[in-house]
mmCIF file of C-alpha atoms in Angstrom:
data_model
loop_
_atom_site.group_PDB
_atom_site.id
_atom_site.type_symbol
_atom_site.label_atom_id
_atom_site.label_comp_id
_atom_site.label_asym_id
_atom_site.label_seq_id
_atom_site.Cartn_x
_atom_site.Cartn_y
_atom_site.Cartn_z
ATOM 1 C CA MET Q 1 59.522 158.204 124.036
ATOM 2 C CA MET Q 2 57.550 154.991 123.510
ATOM 3 C CA ALA Q 3 57.341 155.660 119.763
ATOM 4 C CA MET Q 4 61.093 156.204 119.663
ATOM 5 C CA LEU Q 5 61.732 152.889 121.433
ATOM 6 C CA CYS Q 6 59.397 151.057 119.061
ATOM 7 C CA PHE Q 7 61.157 152.636 116.098
ATOM 8 C CA LEU Q 8 64.585 151.621 117.419
ATOM 9 C CA ALA Q 9 63.349 148.079 118.094
ATOM 10 C CA ALA Q 10 61.933 147.837 114.559
ATOM 11 C CA VAL Q 11 65.176 149.116 113.029
ATOM 12 C CA GLY Q 12 67.170 146.682 115.216
ATOM 13 C CA ALA Q 13 64.965 143.745 114.176
ATOM 14 C CA MET Q 14 65.313 144.743 110.543
ATOM 15 C CA LEU Q 15 69.098 144.934 110.793
ATOM 16 C CA VAL Q 16 69.241 141.518 112.491
ATOM 17 C CA GLY Q 17 66.959 140.125 109.756
ATOM 18 C CA VAL Q 18 69.171 141.510 106.993
ATOM 19 C CA TRP Q 19 72.293 140.141 108.740
ATOM 20 C CA VAL Q 20 70.759 136.663 109.111
ATOM 21 C CA VAL Q 21 69.568 136.559 105.500
ATOM 22 C CA THR Q 22 73.016 137.651 104.244
ATOM 23 C CA ARG Q 23 74.677 135.042 106.427
ATOM 24 C CA GLN Q 24 72.326 132.348 105.219
ATOM 25 C CA HIS Q 25 73.136 133.285 101.646
ATOM 26 C CA ARG Q 26 76.887 133.161 102.359
ATOM 27 C CA LEU Q 27 76.530 129.801 104.104
ATOM 28 C CA LYS Q 28 74.577 128.440 101.144
ATOM 29 C CA LEU Q 29 77.275 129.635 98.752
ATOM 30 C CA ARG Q 30 79.984 128.062 100.931
ATOM 31 C CA GLU Q 31 77.983 124.844 100.996
ATOM 32 C CA GLN Q 32 77.870 124.858 97.198
ATOM 33 C CA ASP Q 33 81.661 125.312 97.011
ATOM 34 C CA TRP Q 34 82.601 121.723 97.660
ATOM 35 C CA LEU Q 35 79.838 120.159 95.580
ATOM 36 C CA PRO Q 36 80.997 118.702 92.263
ATOM 37 C CA GLY Q 37 79.667 120.355 89.097
ATOM 38 C CA GLU Q 38 76.987 117.744 88.394
ATOM 39 C CA LEU Q 39 75.387 118.338 91.804
ATOM 40 C CA LYS Q 40 75.272 122.142 91.627
ATOM 41 C CA ALA Q 41 71.789 121.937 90.121
ATOM 42 C CA ALA Q 42 70.656 119.187 92.518
ATOM 43 C CA SER Q 43 68.522 119.845 95.592
ATOM 44 C CA LEU Q 44 69.156 118.438 99.039
ATOM 45 C CA GLU Q 45 66.347 116.006 99.887
ATOM 46 C CA PHE Q 46 67.489 113.911 102.870
ATOM 47 C CA ALA Q 47 69.859 114.571 105.775
ATOM 48 C CA GLU Q 48 70.606 112.111 108.604
ATOM 49 C CA ARG Q 49 67.673 109.997 107.569
ATOM 50 C CA VAL Q 50 67.194 106.347 108.536
ATOM 51 C CA PHE Q 51 65.933 103.830 105.965
ATOM 52 C CA TYR Q 52 64.907 100.256 106.552
ATOM 53 C CA THR Q 53 64.242 97.349 104.253
ATOM 54 C CA LYS Q 54 63.379 93.760 105.070
ATOM 55 C CA TRP Q 55 64.111 92.402 101.622
ATOM 56 C CA PRO Q 56 66.487 90.860 100.395
ATOM 57 C CA PHE Q 57 67.538 90.900 104.091
ATOM 58 C CA PRO Q 58 66.637 93.143 107.055
ATOM 59 C CA LEU Q 59 68.896 96.187 106.790
ATOM 60 C CA TYR Q 60 69.089 99.588 108.492
ATOM 61 C CA ALA Q 61 70.959 102.464 106.950
ATOM 62 C CA LYS Q 62 71.384 106.035 108.071
ATOM 63 C CA ILE Q 63 72.404 108.344 105.291
ATOM 64 C CA ASP Q 64 74.301 111.571 105.853
ATOM 65 C CA ARG Q 65 72.841 113.373 102.854
ATOM 66 C CA ALA Q 66 71.084 112.586 99.586
ATOM 67 C CA TYR Q 67 70.769 115.052 96.709
ATOM 68 C CA ARG Q 68 67.977 114.838 94.141
ATOM 69 C CA THR Q 69 69.268 115.428 90.630
ATOM 70 C CA PRO Q 70 67.064 117.062 87.952
ATOM 71 C CA ASP Q 71 66.354 113.599 86.443
ATOM 72 C CA GLY Q 72 64.780 112.470 89.742
ATOM 73 C CA GLY Q 73 67.562 110.159 90.926
ATOM 74 C CA LEU Q 74 69.289 110.444 94.294
ATOM 75 C CA VAL Q 75 73.027 110.822 94.861
ATOM 76 C CA LEU Q 76 74.213 109.592 98.257
ATOM 77 C CA THR Q 77 76.940 111.348 100.226
ATOM 78 C CA GLU Q 78 78.825 110.104 103.263
ATOM 79 C CA LEU Q 79 80.826 112.463 105.470
ATOM 80 C CA LYS Q 80 84.196 111.298 106.799
ATOM 81 C CA ARG Q 81 86.634 113.324 108.887
ATOM 82 C CA ARG Q 82 90.196 112.456 107.889
ATOM 83 C CA PHE Q 83 93.551 114.045 107.376
ATOM 84 C CA LYS Q 84 94.069 111.987 104.214
ATOM 85 C CA ARG Q 85 91.908 112.843 101.231
ATOM 86 C CA GLN Q 86 91.112 109.240 100.535
ATOM 87 C CA ALA Q 87 88.076 106.998 100.285
ATOM 88 C CA TYR Q 88 88.318 103.397 101.495
ATOM 89 C CA ARG Q 89 86.518 100.260 100.479
ATOM 90 C CA SER Q 90 84.557 100.382 103.754
ATOM 91 C CA ASP Q 91 83.089 103.742 102.667
ATOM 92 C CA MET Q 92 82.037 102.218 99.381
ATOM 93 C CA VAL Q 93 80.395 99.271 101.174
ATOM 94 C CA GLU Q 94 78.539 101.601 103.537
ATOM 95 C CA LEU Q 95 77.209 103.733 100.691
ATOM 96 C CA SER Q 96 76.250 100.619 98.725
ATOM 97 C CA ALA Q 97 74.287 99.226 101.676
ATOM 98 C CA GLN Q 98 72.544 102.585 102.037
ATOM 99 C CA LYS Q 99 71.672 102.436 98.341
ATOM 100 C CA LEU Q 100 70.127 99.017 98.782
ATOM 101 C CA ALA Q 101 68.095 100.118 101.837
ATOM 102 C CA ILE Q 102 66.659 103.134 100.004
ATOM 103 C CA GLU Q 103 66.016 101.355 96.709
ATOM 104 C CA ARG Q 104 64.197 98.497 98.427
ATOM 105 C CA GLY Q 105 62.741 100.332 101.415
ATOM 106 C CA ALA Q 106 61.648 103.614 99.833
ATOM 107 C CA ARG Q 107 61.548 102.569 96.157
ATOM 108 C CA ARG Q 108 63.733 105.465 95.050
ATOM 109 C CA ARG Q 109 66.253 105.388 92.235
ATOM 110 C CA ILE Q 110 69.839 105.853 93.399
ATOM 111 C CA ALA Q 111 72.795 106.849 91.205
ATOM 112 C CA ALA Q 112 75.424 104.161 90.667
ATOM 113 C CA THR Q 113 78.067 106.569 91.941
ATOM 114 C CA GLY Q 114 78.067 107.980 95.464
ATOM 115 C CA LEU Q 115 80.213 110.645 97.093
ATOM 116 C CA VAL Q 116 82.540 110.265 100.048
ATOM 117 C CA VAL Q 117 83.001 113.772 101.423
ATOM 118 C CA VAL Q 118 86.315 113.900 103.257
ATOM 119 C CA GLU Q 119 86.480 116.779 105.727
ATOM 120 C CA HIS Q 120 89.858 117.831 107.078
ATOM 121 C CA PRO Q 121 89.543 117.874 110.895
ATOM 122 C CA ILE Q 122 91.461 121.163 111.262
ATOM 123 C CA THR Q 123 90.912 123.230 108.134
ATOM 124 C CA LYS Q 124 87.341 121.843 107.690
ATOM 125 C CA GLU Q 125 88.010 121.767 103.963
ATOM 126 C CA ARG Q 126 85.773 119.254 102.169
ATOM 127 C CA THR Q 127 86.804 117.103 99.255
ATOM 128 C CA PRO Q 128 84.172 115.013 97.447
ATOM 129 C CA ILE Q 129 85.478 111.693 96.180
ATOM 130 C CA PRO Q 130 83.196 109.798 93.790
ATOM 131 C CA VAL Q 131 82.982 106.040 94.369
ATOM 132 C CA THR Q 132 81.252 103.417 92.260
ATOM 133 C CA LEU Q 133 78.750 101.543 94.389
ATOM 134 C CA LEU Q 134 78.507 97.760 94.635
ATOM 135 C CA LEU Q 135 75.704 95.773 93.067
ATOM 136 C CA GLU Q 136 72.981 94.119 95.124
ATOM 137 C CA ASP Q 137 74.510 90.666 94.641
ATOM 138 C CA GLU Q 138 77.857 91.841 95.958
ATOM 139 C CA ILE Q 139 76.202 93.276 99.057
ATOM 140 C CA ALA Q 140 74.348 89.977 99.520
ATOM 141 C CA VAL Q 141 77.699 88.145 99.490
ATOM 142 C CA LEU Q 142 79.027 90.503 102.168
ATOM 143 C CA ARG Q 143 75.923 89.987 104.226
ATOM 144 C CA ARG Q 144 76.351 86.183 104.063
ATOM 145 C CA ARG Q 145 79.956 86.569 105.212
ATOM 146 C CA TYR Q 146 78.766 88.859 108.035
ATOM 147 C CA GLN Q 147 76.247 86.278 109.204
ATOM 148 C CA LEU Q 148 78.871 83.514 109.172
ATOM 149 C CA LEU Q 149 81.232 85.694 111.204
ATOM 150 C CA VAL Q 150 78.615 86.613 113.785
ATOM 151 C CA ASP Q 151 77.500 82.972 114.090
ATOM 152 C CA GLY Q 152 81.128 81.936 114.580
ATOM 153 C CA THR Q 153 81.072 79.568 111.612
ATOM 154 C CA VAL Q 154 84.185 81.071 109.980
ATOM 155 C CA THR Q 155 87.385 82.462 111.436
ATOM 156 C CA PRO Q 156 87.506 86.231 111.104
ATOM 157 C CA ASP Q 157 90.392 87.855 109.237
ATOM 158 C CA LYS Q 158 92.541 90.246 111.208
ATOM 159 C CA ALA Q 159 93.564 93.635 109.955
ATOM 160 C CA ASN Q 160 97.170 93.591 108.908
ATOM 161 C CA ASP Q 161 97.792 97.254 109.486
ATOM 162 C CA MET Q 162 99.746 98.219 112.574
ATOM 163 C CA ARG Q 163 98.240 101.700 112.622
ATOM 164 C CA LEU Q 164 94.777 100.190 112.993
ATOM 165 C CA CYS Q 165 95.899 97.759 115.681
ATOM 166 C CA ARG Q 166 97.638 100.534 117.614
ATOM 167 C CA SER Q 167 94.360 102.388 118.012
ATOM 168 C CA CYS Q 168 92.222 99.285 118.640
ATOM 169 C CA ALA Q 169 90.730 98.657 122.090
ATOM 170 C CA TYR Q 170 90.842 94.857 121.553
ATOM 171 C CA VAL Q 171 94.517 94.601 120.686
ATOM 172 C CA ASP Q 172 95.379 92.776 123.946
ATOM 173 C CA ARG Q 173 92.719 90.162 123.213
ATOM 174 C CA CYS Q 174 93.428 89.928 119.507
ATOM 175 C CA LYS Q 175 97.225 89.914 119.318
ATOM 176 C CA PRO Q 176 98.568 89.045 122.762
ATOM 177 C CA GLU Q 177 101.852 88.004 121.174
ATOM 178 C CA VAL Q 178 102.514 91.585 120.049
ATOM 179 C CA SER Q 179 104.013 93.931 122.630
ATOM 180 C CA LEU Q 180 102.741 97.486 122.822
ATOM 181 C CA ASP Q 181 106.297 98.696 122.180
ATOM 182 C CA GLN Q 182 106.258 96.973 118.831
ATOM 183 C CA LEU Q 183 102.912 98.546 118.045
ATOM 184 C CA ASP Q 184 104.131 101.972 119.105
ATOM 185 C CA ALA Q 185 107.180 101.651 116.931
ATOM 186 C CA GLY Q 186 104.885 100.732 114.069
ATOM 187 C CA ARG Q 187 106.928 97.612 113.373
ATOM 188 C CA ARG Q 188 105.195 94.604 111.963
ATOM 189 C CA PRO Q 189 105.876 91.510 114.052
ATOM 190 C CA GLU Q 190 107.116 88.443 112.233
ATOM 191 C CA LYS Q 191 104.107 86.306 113.012
ATOM 192 C CA ILE Q 192 101.750 88.736 111.357
ATOM 193 C CA GLN Q 193 104.091 89.454 108.470
ATOM 194 C CA LYS Q 194 103.901 85.821 107.459
ATOM 195 C CA SER Q 195 100.153 86.013 107.009
ATOM 196 C CA GLY Q 196 100.524 88.167 103.927
ATOM 197 C CA GLY Q 197 100.642 91.702 102.635
ATOM 198 C CA LEU Q 198 98.069 94.417 102.745
ATOM 199 C CA THR Q 199 95.060 94.329 100.516
ATOM 200 C CA GLU Q 200 93.795 97.322 98.675
ATOM 201 C CA GLN Q 201 92.581 99.602 101.418
ATOM 202 C CA HIS Q 202 92.225 99.021 105.120
ATOM 203 C CA GLY Q 203 94.681 96.179 105.134
ATOM 204 C CA HIS Q 204 93.019 92.834 105.594
ATOM 205 C CA ALA Q 205 95.081 89.721 105.679
ATOM 206 C CA PRO Q 206 94.254 87.712 102.556
ATOM 207 C CA ARG Q 207 91.104 85.659 102.896
ATOM 208 C CA ARG Q 208 91.505 81.967 103.495
ATOM 209 C CA GLN Q 209 90.439 79.694 100.679
ATOM 210 C CA SER Q 210 88.334 77.550 103.005
ATOM 211 C CA ASP Q 211 85.953 80.431 103.891
ATOM 212 C CA MET X 1 53.575 92.008 114.333
ATOM 213 C CA ARG X 2 55.828 89.612 116.238
ATOM 214 C CA THR X 3 57.486 88.474 112.989
ATOM 215 C CA ARG X 4 58.157 92.076 112.024
ATOM 216 C CA LEU X 5 59.716 92.787 115.425
ATOM 217 C CA ARG X 6 61.889 89.701 115.114
ATOM 218 C CA ALA X 7 62.989 90.788 111.624
ATOM 219 C CA LYS X 8 63.872 94.253 112.902
ATOM 220 C CA ARG X 9 65.907 92.749 115.725
ATOM 221 C CA ARG X 10 67.796 90.590 113.229
ATOM 222 C CA ALA X 11 68.401 93.555 110.940
ATOM 223 C CA ILE X 12 71.971 94.566 110.311
ATOM 224 C CA ARG X 13 73.266 98.079 109.916
ATOM 225 C CA ALA X 14 75.029 99.419 106.848
ATOM 226 C CA SER X 15 77.847 100.542 109.147
ATOM 227 C CA ASP X 16 78.351 96.938 110.356
ATOM 228 C CA LEU X 17 79.004 95.811 106.795
ATOM 229 C CA ALA X 18 81.467 98.683 106.459
ATOM 230 C CA LYS X 19 83.216 97.725 109.722
ATOM 231 C CA MET X 20 83.609 94.196 108.402
ATOM 232 C CA ASN X 21 85.795 95.632 105.664
ATOM 233 C CA VAL X 22 88.084 97.331 108.158
ATOM 234 C CA CYS X 23 88.741 94.403 110.521
ATOM 235 C CA GLU X 24 86.557 91.315 110.756
ATOM 236 C CA GLN X 25 88.090 90.298 114.081
ATOM 237 C CA LYS X 26 87.175 93.634 115.632
ATOM 238 C CA LEU X 27 83.608 93.301 114.386
ATOM 239 C CA VAL X 28 83.336 89.847 115.968
ATOM 240 C CA PHE X 29 84.753 91.137 119.271
ATOM 241 C CA GLU X 30 82.271 94.000 119.238
ATOM 242 C CA LYS X 31 79.369 91.620 118.679
ATOM 243 C CA ARG X 32 80.612 89.353 121.451
ATOM 244 C CA TYR X 33 81.779 91.840 124.092
ATOM 245 C CA GLY X 34 80.142 95.119 123.092
ATOM 246 C CA GLU X 35 81.732 98.207 121.613
ATOM 247 C CA ARG X 36 84.934 99.326 123.305
ATOM 248 C CA PHE X 37 86.964 102.442 122.673
ATOM 249 C CA THR X 38 90.387 103.666 123.605
ATOM 250 C CA ARG X 39 90.618 107.240 124.849
ATOM 251 C CA ALA X 40 91.881 108.421 121.469
ATOM 252 C CA GLN X 41 89.016 106.637 119.711
ATOM 253 C CA GLU X 42 86.472 108.182 122.086
ATOM 254 C CA GLU X 43 87.819 111.589 121.216
ATOM 255 C CA ARG X 44 87.627 110.761 117.507
ATOM 256 C CA VAL X 45 84.030 109.561 117.884
ATOM 257 C CA ARG X 46 83.083 112.787 119.689
ATOM 258 C CA ASP X 47 84.833 114.803 117.006
ATOM 259 C CA GLY X 48 82.985 112.845 114.316
ATOM 260 C CA ASP X 49 79.652 113.457 116.052
ATOM 261 C CA ARG X 50 80.360 117.177 116.194
ATOM 262 C CA GLY X 51 81.266 117.156 112.500
ATOM 263 C CA HIS X 52 78.065 115.326 111.612
ATOM 264 C CA ALA X 53 75.971 117.697 113.735
ATOM 265 C CA ARG X 54 77.478 120.634 111.842
ATOM 266 C CA PHE X 55 76.892 118.880 108.509
ATOM 267 C CA LEU X 56 73.239 118.429 109.465
ATOM 268 C CA ARG X 57 72.879 122.010 110.641
ATOM 269 C CA GLN X 58 74.251 123.207 107.331
ATOM 270 C CA ALA X 59 71.787 120.937 105.555
ATOM 271 C CA PHE X 60 68.976 122.877 107.244
ATOM 272 C CA VAL X 61 70.542 126.124 106.063
ATOM 273 C CA VAL X 62 70.648 124.874 102.468
ATOM 274 C CA ASN X 63 67.121 123.492 102.590
ATOM 275 C CA PRO X 64 64.975 124.114 105.701
ATOM 276 C CA ASP X 65 62.467 121.509 104.443
ATOM 277 C CA VAL X 66 64.997 118.695 104.164
ATOM 278 C CA HIS X 67 63.696 115.282 105.346
ATOM 279 C CA SER X 68 65.531 114.054 108.430
ATOM 280 C CA SER X 69 65.079 111.371 111.082
ATOM 281 C CA GLU X 70 66.779 113.541 113.672
ATOM 282 C CA SER X 71 64.444 115.197 116.146
ATOM 283 C CA LYS X 72 63.443 118.116 114.012
ATOM 284 C CA PRO X 73 63.160 120.954 114.592
ATOM 285 C CA TRP X 74 65.716 121.406 117.325
ATOM 286 C CA CYS X 75 66.732 124.390 119.362
ATOM 287 C CA PHE X 76 69.700 125.135 117.123
ATOM 288 C CA ILE X 77 71.187 127.993 119.121
ATOM 289 C CA ALA X 78 70.742 126.350 122.537
ATOM 290 C CA SER X 79 72.192 123.095 121.147
ATOM 291 C CA GLU X 80 75.214 125.020 119.911
ATOM 292 C CA LEU X 81 75.675 126.847 123.224
ATOM 293 C CA TRP X 82 74.975 124.107 125.765
ATOM 294 C CA GLY X 83 74.670 120.848 123.834
ATOM 295 C CA GLU X 84 71.690 118.996 122.414
ATOM 296 C CA HIS X 85 70.694 117.188 125.618
ATOM 297 C CA ALA X 86 71.725 119.791 128.200
ATOM 298 C CA ALA X 87 69.271 120.896 130.911
ATOM 299 C CA GLU X 88 69.296 124.442 129.469
ATOM 300 C CA THR X 89 68.309 123.188 126.007
ATOM 301 C CA ARG X 90 65.565 121.047 127.538
ATOM 302 C CA ALA X 91 64.254 124.061 129.445
ATOM 303 C CA LEU X 92 64.053 126.132 126.267
ATOM 304 C CA ARG X 93 62.367 123.256 124.430
ATOM 305 C CA GLY X 94 59.876 123.101 127.293
ATOM 306 C CA LEU X 95 59.263 126.833 126.954
ATOM 307 C CA ARG X 96 58.531 126.318 123.246
ATOM 308 C CA ASP X 97 56.168 123.380 123.827
ATOM 309 C CA ALA X 98 54.362 124.619 126.927
ATOM 310 C CA ILE X 99 54.052 128.318 126.218
ATOM 311 C CA LEU X 100 54.982 129.418 122.686
ATOM 312 C CA ARG X 101 52.985 126.726 120.883
ATOM 313 C CA ARG X 102 49.786 127.764 122.664
ATOM 314 C CA TYR X 103 49.650 131.175 120.961
ATOM 315 C CA ALA X 104 49.630 132.166 117.293
ATOM 316 C CA ILE X 105 52.337 134.765 117.859
ATOM 317 C CA GLY X 106 54.468 132.158 119.655
ATOM 318 C CA ARG X 107 54.055 129.718 116.767
ATOM 319 C CA ALA X 108 54.992 132.461 114.279
ATOM 320 C CA PHE X 109 58.058 133.281 116.355
ATOM 321 C CA THR X 110 59.060 129.588 116.405
ATOM 322 C CA ARG X 111 58.716 129.368 112.610
ATOM 323 C CA VAL X 112 60.915 132.449 112.085
ATOM 324 C CA TYR X 113 63.378 131.099 114.633
ATOM 325 C CA TYR X 114 63.705 127.767 112.819
ATOM 326 C CA ARG X 115 64.361 129.558 109.541
ATOM 327 C CA MET X 116 67.019 131.831 110.992
ATOM 328 C CA SER X 117 68.663 129.934 113.812
ATOM 329 C CA PRO X 118 70.828 127.497 111.789
ATOM 330 C CA ALA X 119 72.714 130.449 110.290
ATOM 331 C CA VAL X 120 73.091 132.085 113.713
ATOM 332 C CA ALA X 121 74.237 128.791 115.272
ATOM 333 C CA ALA X 122 76.832 128.360 112.515
ATOM 334 C CA TYR X 123 78.102 131.886 113.239
ATOM 335 C CA LEU X 124 78.287 131.189 116.987
ATOM 336 C CA ALA X 125 80.290 128.014 116.363
ATOM 337 C CA ARG X 126 83.007 130.067 114.703
ATOM 338 C CA HIS X 127 83.079 133.031 117.128
ATOM 339 C CA PRO X 128 83.776 132.035 120.741
ATOM 340 C CA ARG X 129 83.465 135.606 122.085
ATOM 341 C CA VAL X 130 80.023 136.149 120.577
ATOM 342 C CA ARG X 131 79.148 132.693 121.828
ATOM 343 C CA ARG X 132 79.982 133.707 125.402
ATOM 344 C CA LEU X 133 77.908 136.869 124.989
ATOM 345 C CA ALA X 134 74.947 134.911 123.605
ATOM 346 C CA LYS X 135 75.215 132.457 126.477
ATOM 347 C CA ALA X 136 75.137 135.311 128.992
ATOM 348 C CA ALA X 137 72.185 136.905 127.201
ATOM 349 C CA LEU X 138 70.184 133.676 127.113
ATOM 350 C CA THR X 139 70.898 132.593 130.693
ATOM 351 C CA PRO X 140 68.085 134.762 132.167
ATOM 352 C CA VAL X 141 65.670 133.320 129.566
ATOM 353 C CA VAL X 142 66.697 129.788 130.583
ATOM 354 C CA ALA X 143 66.274 130.684 134.265
ATOM 355 C CA ALA X 144 62.832 132.135 133.537
ATOM 356 C CA ALA X 145 61.907 128.996 131.578
ATOM 357 C CA LYS X 146 63.042 126.750 134.427
ATOM 358 C CA TYR X 147 61.047 128.860 136.887
ATOM 359 C CA ALA X 148 57.908 129.054 134.755
ATOM 360 C CA LEU X 149 57.720 125.503 133.466
ATOM 361 C CA PRO X 150 56.740 123.580 136.600
ATOM 362 C CA LYS X 151 53.874 126.050 137.050
ATOM 363 C CA THR X 152 52.503 125.567 133.550
ATOM 364 C CA ARG X 153 52.567 121.768 133.755
#
């Protein structure tokens, strides 16, 4: 009786083992599906890893994933959940800052192109969008602007996209002249329209010359 | 030491630079008044966190030795069933640290579990019925862990 039970337990464990290994294999294959051709041979090296550098300025960056290519370089990927298969300038800036933190903090070579992986919130389908990353000098310019904004030395630009404002928790503080009805209707109030059209991605009002 | 701490406190995050490109005014408000979310945004943030957790779990399936800053290794299955910081997950973590780690067979079991559990957790995430069954099956283990732990400490 005892021997029979042991045998059944061993067979059960074996079946579970085979099932798990098969599942792991299927998951790995599914994971490979969305990767672009040049990363099929790459290996995953970092996931949700924080990097820090203090030079050229103190910077923290948490990367979603980094793949090591056969030539030893790293390709950064950033996951975004969106209905639109689109990468924005903010994604590019984030990846570029991550590149700087790793290059300076961990002395690793990063590819000049990163991937924004857009995941559809319902179908979970992933689309990799390659983006060319900014240079160190360009990031330094952004950082200077950031510091000026935080110090209150320059006037911040407001987004000129009603969809963004509609979902913003500060809209009452930021645009008290705009009624919520106008926001809900997606209409652009006159006052804001005068400030200029949308820029390339998220819709900043054009930057003032004095900044 | 003090200089390094000061530098770390002054450090900016890559995501702050990205936010600046969405709306500078919002970034300034957040720095001045703290982060604020509407209900819809809160839901989106939670959804994003879930998506990232799944992305990370899949990373462990692809390469179990991947380098990560997240508390590794987690209780994948318990995190999937109850949540990463739930009392049940903590109890099972306690069971691992207080009892399993003390014995070679327990350590071997933990190693096998870490290899296999990401795939099982991914399966549970997609099958709510099996998930309920697994929860029911693990509840006595959690109860036993909660009962045993105060005695071992």
